[in-house]
PDB file of C-alpha atoms and ligand atoms in Angstrom:
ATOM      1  CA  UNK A   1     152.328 -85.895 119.434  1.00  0.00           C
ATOM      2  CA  UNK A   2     151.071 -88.791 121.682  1.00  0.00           C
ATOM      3  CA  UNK A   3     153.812 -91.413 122.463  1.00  0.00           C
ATOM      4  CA  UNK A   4     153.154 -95.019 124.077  1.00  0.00           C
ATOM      5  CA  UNK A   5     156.146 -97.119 124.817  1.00  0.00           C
ATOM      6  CA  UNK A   6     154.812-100.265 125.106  1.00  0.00           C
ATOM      7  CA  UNK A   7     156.852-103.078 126.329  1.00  0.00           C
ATOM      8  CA  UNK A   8     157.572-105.228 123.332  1.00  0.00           C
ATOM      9  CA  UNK A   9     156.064-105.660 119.584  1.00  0.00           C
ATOM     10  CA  UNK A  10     153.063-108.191 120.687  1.00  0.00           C
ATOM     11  CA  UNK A  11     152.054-105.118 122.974  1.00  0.00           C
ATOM     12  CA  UNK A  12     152.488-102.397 120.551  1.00  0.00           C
ATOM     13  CA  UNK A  13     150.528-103.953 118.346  1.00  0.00           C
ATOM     14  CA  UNK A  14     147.619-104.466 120.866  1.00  0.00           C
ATOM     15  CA  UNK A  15     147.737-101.014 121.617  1.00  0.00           C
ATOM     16  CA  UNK A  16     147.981 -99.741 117.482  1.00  0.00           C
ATOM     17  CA  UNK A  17     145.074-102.241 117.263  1.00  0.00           C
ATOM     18  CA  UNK A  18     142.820-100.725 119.883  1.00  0.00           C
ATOM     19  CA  UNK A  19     143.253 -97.349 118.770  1.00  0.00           C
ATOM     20  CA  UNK A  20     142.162 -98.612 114.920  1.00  0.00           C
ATOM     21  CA  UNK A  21     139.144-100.614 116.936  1.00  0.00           C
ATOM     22  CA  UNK A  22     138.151 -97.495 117.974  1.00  0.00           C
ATOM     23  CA  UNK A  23     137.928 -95.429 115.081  1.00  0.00           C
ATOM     24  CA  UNK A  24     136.127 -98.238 113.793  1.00  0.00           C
ATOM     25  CA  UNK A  25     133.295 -98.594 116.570  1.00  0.00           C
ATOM     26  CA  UNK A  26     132.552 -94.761 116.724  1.00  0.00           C
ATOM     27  CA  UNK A  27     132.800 -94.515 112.719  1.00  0.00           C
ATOM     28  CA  UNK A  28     131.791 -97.849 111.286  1.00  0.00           C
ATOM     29  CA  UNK A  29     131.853 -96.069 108.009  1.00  0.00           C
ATOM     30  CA  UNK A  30     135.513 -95.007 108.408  1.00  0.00           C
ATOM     31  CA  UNK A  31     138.189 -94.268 106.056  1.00  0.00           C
ATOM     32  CA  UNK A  32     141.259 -95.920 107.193  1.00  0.00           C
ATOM     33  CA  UNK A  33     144.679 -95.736 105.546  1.00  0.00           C
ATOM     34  CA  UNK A  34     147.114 -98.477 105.344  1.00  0.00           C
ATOM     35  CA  UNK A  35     150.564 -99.776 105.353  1.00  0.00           C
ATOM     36  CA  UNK A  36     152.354-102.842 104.476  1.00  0.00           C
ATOM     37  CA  UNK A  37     155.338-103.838 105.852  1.00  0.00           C
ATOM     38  CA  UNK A  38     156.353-105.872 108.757  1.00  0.00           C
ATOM     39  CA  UNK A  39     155.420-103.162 111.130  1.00  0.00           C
ATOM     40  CA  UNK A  40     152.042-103.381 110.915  1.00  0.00           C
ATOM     41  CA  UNK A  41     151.511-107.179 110.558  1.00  0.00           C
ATOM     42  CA  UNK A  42     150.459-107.874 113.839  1.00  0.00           C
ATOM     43  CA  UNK A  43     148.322-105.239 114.162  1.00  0.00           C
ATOM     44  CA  UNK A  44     146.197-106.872 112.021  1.00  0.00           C
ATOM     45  CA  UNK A  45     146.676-109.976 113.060  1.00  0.00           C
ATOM     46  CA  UNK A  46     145.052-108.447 116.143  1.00  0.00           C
ATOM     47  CA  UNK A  47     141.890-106.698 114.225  1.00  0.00           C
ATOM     48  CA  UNK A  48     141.430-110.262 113.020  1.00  0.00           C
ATOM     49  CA  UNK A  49     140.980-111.233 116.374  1.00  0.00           C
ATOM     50  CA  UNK A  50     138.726-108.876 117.313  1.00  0.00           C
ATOM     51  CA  UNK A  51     136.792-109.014 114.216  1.00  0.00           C
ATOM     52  CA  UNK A  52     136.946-113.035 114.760  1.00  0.00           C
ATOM     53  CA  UNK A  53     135.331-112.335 118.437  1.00  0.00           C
ATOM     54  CA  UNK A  54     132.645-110.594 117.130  1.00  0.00           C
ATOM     55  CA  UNK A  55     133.930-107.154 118.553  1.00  0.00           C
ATOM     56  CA  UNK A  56     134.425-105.531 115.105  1.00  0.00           C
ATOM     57  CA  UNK A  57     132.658-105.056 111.894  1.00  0.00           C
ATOM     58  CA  UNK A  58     134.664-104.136 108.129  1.00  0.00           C
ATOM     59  CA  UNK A  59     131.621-104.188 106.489  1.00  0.00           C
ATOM     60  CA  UNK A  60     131.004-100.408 106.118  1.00  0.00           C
ATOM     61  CA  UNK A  61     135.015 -99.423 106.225  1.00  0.00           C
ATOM     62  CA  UNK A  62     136.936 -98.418 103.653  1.00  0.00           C
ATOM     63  CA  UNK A  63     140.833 -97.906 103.221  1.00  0.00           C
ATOM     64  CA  UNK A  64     143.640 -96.397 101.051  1.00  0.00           C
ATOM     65  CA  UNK A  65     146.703 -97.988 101.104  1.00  0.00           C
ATOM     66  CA  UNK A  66     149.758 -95.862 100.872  1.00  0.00           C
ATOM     67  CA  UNK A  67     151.370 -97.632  98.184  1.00  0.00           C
ATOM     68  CA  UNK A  68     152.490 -99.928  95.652  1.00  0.00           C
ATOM     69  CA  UNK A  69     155.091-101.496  93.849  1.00  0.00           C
ATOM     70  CA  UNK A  70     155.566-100.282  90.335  1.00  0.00           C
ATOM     71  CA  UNK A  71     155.675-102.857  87.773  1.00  0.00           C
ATOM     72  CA  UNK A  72     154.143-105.430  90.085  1.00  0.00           C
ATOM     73  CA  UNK A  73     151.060-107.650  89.376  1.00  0.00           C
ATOM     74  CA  UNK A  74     148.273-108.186  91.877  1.00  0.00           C
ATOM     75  CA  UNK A  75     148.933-112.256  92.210  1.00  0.00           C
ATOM     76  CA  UNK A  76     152.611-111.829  92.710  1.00  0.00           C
ATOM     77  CA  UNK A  77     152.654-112.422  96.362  1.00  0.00           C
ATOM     78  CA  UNK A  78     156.007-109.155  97.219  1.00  0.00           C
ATOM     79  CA  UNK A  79     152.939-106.880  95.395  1.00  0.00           C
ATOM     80  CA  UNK A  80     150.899-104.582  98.425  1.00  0.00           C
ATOM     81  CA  UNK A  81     147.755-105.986  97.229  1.00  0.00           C
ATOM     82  CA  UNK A  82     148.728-109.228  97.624  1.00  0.00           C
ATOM     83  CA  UNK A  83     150.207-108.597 101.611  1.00  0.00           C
ATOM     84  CA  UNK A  84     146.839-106.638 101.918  1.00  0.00           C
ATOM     85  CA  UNK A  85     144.557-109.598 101.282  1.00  0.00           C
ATOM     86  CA  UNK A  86     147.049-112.054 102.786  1.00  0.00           C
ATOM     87  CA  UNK A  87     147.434-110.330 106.235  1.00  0.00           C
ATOM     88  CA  UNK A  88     144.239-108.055 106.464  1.00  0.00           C
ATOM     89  CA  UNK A  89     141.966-107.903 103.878  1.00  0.00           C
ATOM     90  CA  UNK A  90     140.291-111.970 103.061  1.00  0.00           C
ATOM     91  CA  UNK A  91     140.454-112.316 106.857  1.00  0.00           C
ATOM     92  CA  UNK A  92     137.627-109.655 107.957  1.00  0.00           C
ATOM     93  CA  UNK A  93     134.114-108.797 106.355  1.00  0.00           C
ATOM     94  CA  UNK A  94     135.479-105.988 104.293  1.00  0.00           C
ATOM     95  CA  UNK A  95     133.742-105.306 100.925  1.00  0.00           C
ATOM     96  CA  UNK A  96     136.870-105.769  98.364  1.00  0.00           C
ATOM     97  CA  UNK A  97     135.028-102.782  96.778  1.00  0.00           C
ATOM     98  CA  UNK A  98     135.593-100.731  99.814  1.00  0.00           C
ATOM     99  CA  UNK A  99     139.812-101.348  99.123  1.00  0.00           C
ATOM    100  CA  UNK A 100     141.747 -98.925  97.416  1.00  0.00           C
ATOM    101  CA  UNK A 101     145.688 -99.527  96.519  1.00  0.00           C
ATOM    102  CA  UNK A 102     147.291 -98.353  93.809  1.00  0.00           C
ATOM    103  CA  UNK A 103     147.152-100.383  90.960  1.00  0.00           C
ATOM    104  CA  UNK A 104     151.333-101.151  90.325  1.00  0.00           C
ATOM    105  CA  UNK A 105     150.928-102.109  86.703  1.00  0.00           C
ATOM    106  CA  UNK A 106     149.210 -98.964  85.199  1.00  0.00           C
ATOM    107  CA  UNK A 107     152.247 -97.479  83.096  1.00  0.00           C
ATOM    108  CA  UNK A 108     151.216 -94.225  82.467  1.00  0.00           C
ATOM    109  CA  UNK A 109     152.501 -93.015  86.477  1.00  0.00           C
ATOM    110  CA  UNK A 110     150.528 -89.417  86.229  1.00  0.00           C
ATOM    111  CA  UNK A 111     147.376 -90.645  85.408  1.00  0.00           C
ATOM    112  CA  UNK A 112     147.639 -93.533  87.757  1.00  0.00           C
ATOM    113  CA  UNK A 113     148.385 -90.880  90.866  1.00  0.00           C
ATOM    114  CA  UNK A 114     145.877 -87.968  89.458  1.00  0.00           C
ATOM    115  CA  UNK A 115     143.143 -91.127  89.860  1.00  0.00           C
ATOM    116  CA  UNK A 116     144.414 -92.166  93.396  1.00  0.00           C
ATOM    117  CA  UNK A 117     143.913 -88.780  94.419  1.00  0.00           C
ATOM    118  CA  UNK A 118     140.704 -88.856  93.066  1.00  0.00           C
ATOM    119  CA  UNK A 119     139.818 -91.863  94.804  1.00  0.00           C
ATOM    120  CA  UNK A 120     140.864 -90.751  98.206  1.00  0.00           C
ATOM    121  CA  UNK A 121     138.816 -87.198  97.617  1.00  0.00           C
ATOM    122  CA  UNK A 122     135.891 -88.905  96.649  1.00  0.00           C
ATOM    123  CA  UNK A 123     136.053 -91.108  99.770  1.00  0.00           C
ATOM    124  CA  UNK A 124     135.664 -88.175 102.055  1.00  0.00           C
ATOM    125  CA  UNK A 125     139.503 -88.307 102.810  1.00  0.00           C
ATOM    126  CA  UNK A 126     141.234 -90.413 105.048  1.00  0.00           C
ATOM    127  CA  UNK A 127     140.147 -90.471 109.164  1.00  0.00           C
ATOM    128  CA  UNK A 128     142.975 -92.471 110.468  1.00  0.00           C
ATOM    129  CA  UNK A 129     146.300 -92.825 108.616  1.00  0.00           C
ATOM    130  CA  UNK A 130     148.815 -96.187 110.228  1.00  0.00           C
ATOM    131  CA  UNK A 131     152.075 -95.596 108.934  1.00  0.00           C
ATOM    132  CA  UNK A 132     155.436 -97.451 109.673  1.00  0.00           C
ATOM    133  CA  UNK A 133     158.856 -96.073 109.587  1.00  0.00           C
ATOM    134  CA  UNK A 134     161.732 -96.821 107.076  1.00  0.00           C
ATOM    135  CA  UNK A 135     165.128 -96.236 108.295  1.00  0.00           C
ATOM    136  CA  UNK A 136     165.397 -93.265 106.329  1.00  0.00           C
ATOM    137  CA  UNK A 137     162.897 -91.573 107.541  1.00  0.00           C
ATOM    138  CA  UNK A 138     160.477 -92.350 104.729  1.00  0.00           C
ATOM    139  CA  UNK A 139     156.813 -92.768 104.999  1.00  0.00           C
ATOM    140  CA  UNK A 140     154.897 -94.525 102.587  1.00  0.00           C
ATOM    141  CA  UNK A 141     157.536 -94.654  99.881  1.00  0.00           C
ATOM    142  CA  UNK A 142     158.496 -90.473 100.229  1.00  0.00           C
ATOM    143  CA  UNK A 143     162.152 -90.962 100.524  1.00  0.00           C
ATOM    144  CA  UNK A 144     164.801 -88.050 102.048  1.00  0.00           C
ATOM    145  CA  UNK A 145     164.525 -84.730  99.212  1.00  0.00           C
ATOM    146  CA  UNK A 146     164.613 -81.490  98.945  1.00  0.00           C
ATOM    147  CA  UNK A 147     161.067 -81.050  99.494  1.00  0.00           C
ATOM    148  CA  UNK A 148     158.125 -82.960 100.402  1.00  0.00           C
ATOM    149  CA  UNK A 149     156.396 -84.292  97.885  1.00  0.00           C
ATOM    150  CA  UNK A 150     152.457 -83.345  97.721  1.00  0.00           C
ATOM    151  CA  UNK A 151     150.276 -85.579  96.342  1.00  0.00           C
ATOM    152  CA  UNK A 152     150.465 -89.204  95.186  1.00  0.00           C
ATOM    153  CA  UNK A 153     153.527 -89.532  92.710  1.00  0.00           C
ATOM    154  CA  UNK A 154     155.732 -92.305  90.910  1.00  0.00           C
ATOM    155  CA  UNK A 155     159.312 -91.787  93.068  1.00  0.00           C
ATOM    156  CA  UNK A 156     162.600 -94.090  92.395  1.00  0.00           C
ATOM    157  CA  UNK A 157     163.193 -96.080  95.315  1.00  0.00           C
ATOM    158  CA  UNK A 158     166.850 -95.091  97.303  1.00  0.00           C
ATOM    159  CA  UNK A 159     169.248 -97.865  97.273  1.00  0.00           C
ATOM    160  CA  UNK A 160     168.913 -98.122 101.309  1.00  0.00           C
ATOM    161  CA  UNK A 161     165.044 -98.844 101.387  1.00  0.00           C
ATOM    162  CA  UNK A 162     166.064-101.462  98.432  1.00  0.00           C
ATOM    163  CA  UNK A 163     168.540-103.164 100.414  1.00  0.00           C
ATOM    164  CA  UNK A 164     165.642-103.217 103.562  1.00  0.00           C
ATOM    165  CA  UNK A 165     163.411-104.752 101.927  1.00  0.00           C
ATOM    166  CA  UNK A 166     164.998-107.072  99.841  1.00  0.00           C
ATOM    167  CA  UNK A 167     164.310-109.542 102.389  1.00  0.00           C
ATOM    168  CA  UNK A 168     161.287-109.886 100.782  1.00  0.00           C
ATOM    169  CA  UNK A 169     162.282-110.806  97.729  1.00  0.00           C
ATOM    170  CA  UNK A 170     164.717-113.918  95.963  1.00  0.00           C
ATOM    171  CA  UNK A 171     167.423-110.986  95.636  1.00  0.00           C
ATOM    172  CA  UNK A 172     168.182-107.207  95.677  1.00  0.00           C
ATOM    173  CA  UNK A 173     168.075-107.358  91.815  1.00  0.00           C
ATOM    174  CA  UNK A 174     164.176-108.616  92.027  1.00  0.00           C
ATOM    175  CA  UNK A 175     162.894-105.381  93.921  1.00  0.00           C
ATOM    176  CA  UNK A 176     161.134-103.022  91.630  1.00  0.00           C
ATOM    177  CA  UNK A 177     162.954 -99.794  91.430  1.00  0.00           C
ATOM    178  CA  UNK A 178     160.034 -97.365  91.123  1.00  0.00           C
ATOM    179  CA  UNK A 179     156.865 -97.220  93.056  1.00  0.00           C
ATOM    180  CA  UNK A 180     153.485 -95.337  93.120  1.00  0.00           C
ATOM    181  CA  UNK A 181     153.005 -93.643  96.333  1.00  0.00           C
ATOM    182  CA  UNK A 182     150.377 -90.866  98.188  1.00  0.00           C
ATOM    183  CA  UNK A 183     152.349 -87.790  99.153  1.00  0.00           C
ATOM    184  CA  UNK A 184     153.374 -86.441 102.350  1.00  0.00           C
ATOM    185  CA  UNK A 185     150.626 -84.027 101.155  1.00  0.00           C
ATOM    186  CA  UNK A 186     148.078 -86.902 100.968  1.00  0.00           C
ATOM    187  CA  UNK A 187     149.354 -88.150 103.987  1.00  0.00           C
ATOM    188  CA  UNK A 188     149.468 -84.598 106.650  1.00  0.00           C
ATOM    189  CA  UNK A 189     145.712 -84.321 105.165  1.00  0.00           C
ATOM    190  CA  UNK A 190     144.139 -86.943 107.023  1.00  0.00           C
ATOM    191  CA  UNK A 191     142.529 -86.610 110.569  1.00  0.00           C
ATOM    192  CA  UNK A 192     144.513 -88.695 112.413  1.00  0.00           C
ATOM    193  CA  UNK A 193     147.993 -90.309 112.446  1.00  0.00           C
ATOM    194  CA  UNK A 194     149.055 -93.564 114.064  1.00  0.00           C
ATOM    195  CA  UNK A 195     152.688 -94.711 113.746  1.00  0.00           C
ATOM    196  CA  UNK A 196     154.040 -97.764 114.875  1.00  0.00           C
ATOM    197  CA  UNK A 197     157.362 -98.682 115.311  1.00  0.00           C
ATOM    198  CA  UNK A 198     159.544-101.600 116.265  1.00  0.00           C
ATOM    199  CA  UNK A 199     163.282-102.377 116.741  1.00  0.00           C
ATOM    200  CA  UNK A 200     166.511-101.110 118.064  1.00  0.00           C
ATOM    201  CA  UNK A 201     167.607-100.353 114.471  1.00  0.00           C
ATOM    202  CA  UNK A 202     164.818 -97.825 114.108  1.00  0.00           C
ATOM    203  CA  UNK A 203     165.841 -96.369 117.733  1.00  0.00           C
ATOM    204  CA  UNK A 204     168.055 -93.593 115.936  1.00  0.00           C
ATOM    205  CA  UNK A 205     165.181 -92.483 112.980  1.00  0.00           C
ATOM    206  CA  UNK A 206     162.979 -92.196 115.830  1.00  0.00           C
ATOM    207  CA  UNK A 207     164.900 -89.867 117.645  1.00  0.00           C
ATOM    208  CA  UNK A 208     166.045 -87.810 114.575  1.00  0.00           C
ATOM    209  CA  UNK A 209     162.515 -87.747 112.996  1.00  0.00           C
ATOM    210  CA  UNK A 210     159.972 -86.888 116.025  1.00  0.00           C
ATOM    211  CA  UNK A 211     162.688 -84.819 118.336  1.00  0.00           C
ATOM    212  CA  UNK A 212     164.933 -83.195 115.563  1.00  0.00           C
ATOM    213  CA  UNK A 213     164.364 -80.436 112.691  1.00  0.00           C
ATOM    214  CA  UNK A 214     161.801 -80.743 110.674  1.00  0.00           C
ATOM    215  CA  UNK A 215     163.538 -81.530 107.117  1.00  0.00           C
ATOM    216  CA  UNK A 216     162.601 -83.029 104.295  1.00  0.00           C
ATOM    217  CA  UNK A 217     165.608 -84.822 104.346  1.00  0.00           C
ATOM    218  CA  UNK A 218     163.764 -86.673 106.946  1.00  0.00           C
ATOM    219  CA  UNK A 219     160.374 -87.089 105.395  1.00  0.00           C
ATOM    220  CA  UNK A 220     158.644 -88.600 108.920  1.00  0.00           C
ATOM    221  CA  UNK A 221     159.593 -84.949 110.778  1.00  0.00           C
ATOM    222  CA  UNK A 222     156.797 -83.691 108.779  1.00  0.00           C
ATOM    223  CA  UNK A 223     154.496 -85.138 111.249  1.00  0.00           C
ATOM    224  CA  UNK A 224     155.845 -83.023 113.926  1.00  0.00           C
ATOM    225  CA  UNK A 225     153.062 -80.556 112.394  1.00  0.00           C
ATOM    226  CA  UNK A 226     150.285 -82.039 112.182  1.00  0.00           C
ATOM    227  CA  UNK A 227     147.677 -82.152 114.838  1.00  0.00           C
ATOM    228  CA  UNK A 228     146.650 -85.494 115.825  1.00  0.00           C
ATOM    229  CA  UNK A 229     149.352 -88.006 115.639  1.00  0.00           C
ATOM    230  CA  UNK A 230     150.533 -91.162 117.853  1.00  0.00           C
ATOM    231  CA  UNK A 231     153.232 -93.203 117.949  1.00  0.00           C
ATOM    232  CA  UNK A 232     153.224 -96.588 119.229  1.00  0.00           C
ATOM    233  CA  UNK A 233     156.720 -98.164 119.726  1.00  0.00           C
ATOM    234  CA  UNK A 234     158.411-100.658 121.430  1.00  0.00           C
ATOM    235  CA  UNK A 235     161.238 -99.682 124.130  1.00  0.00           C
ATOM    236  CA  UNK A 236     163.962-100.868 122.011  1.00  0.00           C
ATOM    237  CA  UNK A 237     162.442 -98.322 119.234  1.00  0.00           C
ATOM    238  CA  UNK A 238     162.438 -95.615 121.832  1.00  0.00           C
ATOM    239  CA  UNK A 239     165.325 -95.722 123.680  1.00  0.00           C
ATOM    240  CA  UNK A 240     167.328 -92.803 121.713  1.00  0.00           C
ATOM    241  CA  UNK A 241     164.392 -90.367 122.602  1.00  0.00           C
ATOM    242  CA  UNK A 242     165.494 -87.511 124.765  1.00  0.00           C
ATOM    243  CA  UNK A 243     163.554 -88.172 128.203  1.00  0.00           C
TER     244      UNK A 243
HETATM  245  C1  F6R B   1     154.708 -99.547 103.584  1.00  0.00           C
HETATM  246  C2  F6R B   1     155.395 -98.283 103.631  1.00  0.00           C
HETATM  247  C3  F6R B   1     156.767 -98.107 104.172  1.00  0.00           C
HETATM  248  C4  F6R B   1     157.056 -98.914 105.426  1.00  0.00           C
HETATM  249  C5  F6R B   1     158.489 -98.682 105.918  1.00  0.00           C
HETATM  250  C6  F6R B   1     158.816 -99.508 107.139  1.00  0.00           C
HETATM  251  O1  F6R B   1     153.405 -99.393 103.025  1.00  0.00           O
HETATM  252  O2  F6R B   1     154.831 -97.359 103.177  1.00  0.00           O
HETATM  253  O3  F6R B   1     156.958 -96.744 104.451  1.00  0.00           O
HETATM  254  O4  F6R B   1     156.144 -98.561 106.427  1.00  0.00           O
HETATM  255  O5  F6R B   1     159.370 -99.009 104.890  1.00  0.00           O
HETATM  256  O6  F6R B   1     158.818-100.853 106.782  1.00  0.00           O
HETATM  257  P1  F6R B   1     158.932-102.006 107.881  1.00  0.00           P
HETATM  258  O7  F6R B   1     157.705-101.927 108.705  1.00  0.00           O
HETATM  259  O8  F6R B   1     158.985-103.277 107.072  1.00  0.00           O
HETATM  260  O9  F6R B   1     160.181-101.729 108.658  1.00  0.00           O
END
């Protein structure tokens, strides 16, 4: 695992973006996988840039979000596709046909996932995978279990990542409960990893996820095993790490 403790969150997300400019410029076709979040958001504020300076071209990418809301239409503005287009997606010359997410209002969950996993299979798989952290430990939505969950799957949300991100939302009440989201399987499958990571209040997951056992009671330690991964923090996010 590659760490780089960058000085604040404006820096961080420099660095997260340079490392996705890159997979970009030696694989313009590329298939990137994304997050939502606040994590990420100014790492693609920062692709914008660069794609507004003429130093980066979306038109042959393509991308897999991690997840979705369950329940959620695309025009309501908590859904992923929504934050997608809003912070990423109408702001660079990406071909909307070249965006996958998983589509929140299918009802029927195992057909919905069996097709996502379709969809990511027949795209080659994924080459770079930008995750964020919950304070669980979750990635994408695989919360704390007994085991890791393999492929994409329909998973109740825990009350914890409910009460985190109901700042998003008019109240705790309005957060969808259930959610469609790639497995840890989906997720240890593509080439590369890039975490980033922000915050003294993730300081502790940090530590416990990337320097303790690896649990599935702490989906993120997963990672620990796979073979090309990098996290990008912020000091305040690393300052529990054993030095
Ligand atoms: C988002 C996602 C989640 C978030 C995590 C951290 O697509 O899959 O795992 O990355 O909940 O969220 P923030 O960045 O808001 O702290």
């Amino acid at each position: 695992m590659k760490f780089y403790e960058e000085k604040d969150y404006d820096a961080l997300s420099q660095r997260a973006a340079n490392i996705i400019a890159a997979q970009i410029v030696t694989k313009p076709d590329c298939v990137l996988g994304l997050a939502t979040g606040s994590s990420p958001v100014g790492t693609y504020k920062r692709l914008i840039e660069k794609y507004e300076n003429g130093d980066l071209d979306f038109s042959q990418v393509k991308t897999a979000n991690l997840d979705e809301y369950k329940g959620l239409t695309r025009d309501n503005d908590q859904s992923y596709y929504y934050f997608m287009h809003e912070n990423l997606f109408d702001h660079v010359n990406i071909c909307p046909e070249n965006t996958n997410i998983p589509d929140g209002t299918k009802e029927d969950s195992e057909t919905e996932c069996a097709h996502y996993e379709e969809v990511i299979a027949s795209l080659g798989g994924v080459d770079l995978q930008l995750l964020g952290l919950g304070h669980n430990g979750h990635i994408g939505f695989n919360e704390p279990a007994c085991d890791f969950p393999q492929a994409t799957h329909c998973v109740d949300l825990q009350e914890s990542t409910i009460e985190a991100n109901k700042r998003f939302f008019a109240s705790a009440d309005d957060v969808p409960r259930q959610a469609y989201t790639m497995g840890i399987g989906t997720i240890m499958r593509a080439k590369k990893i890039l975490l980033v990571v922000s915050g003294e209040d993730k300081a502790d997951i940090v530590a416990k996820a990337f320097f303790g056992p690896v649990t599935p009671e702490v989906p993120a330690s997963i990672l620990q095993f796979h073979p090309d991964v990098t996290i990008v923090g912020d000091k305040a996010a690393f300052s529990k790490i054993p030095h």
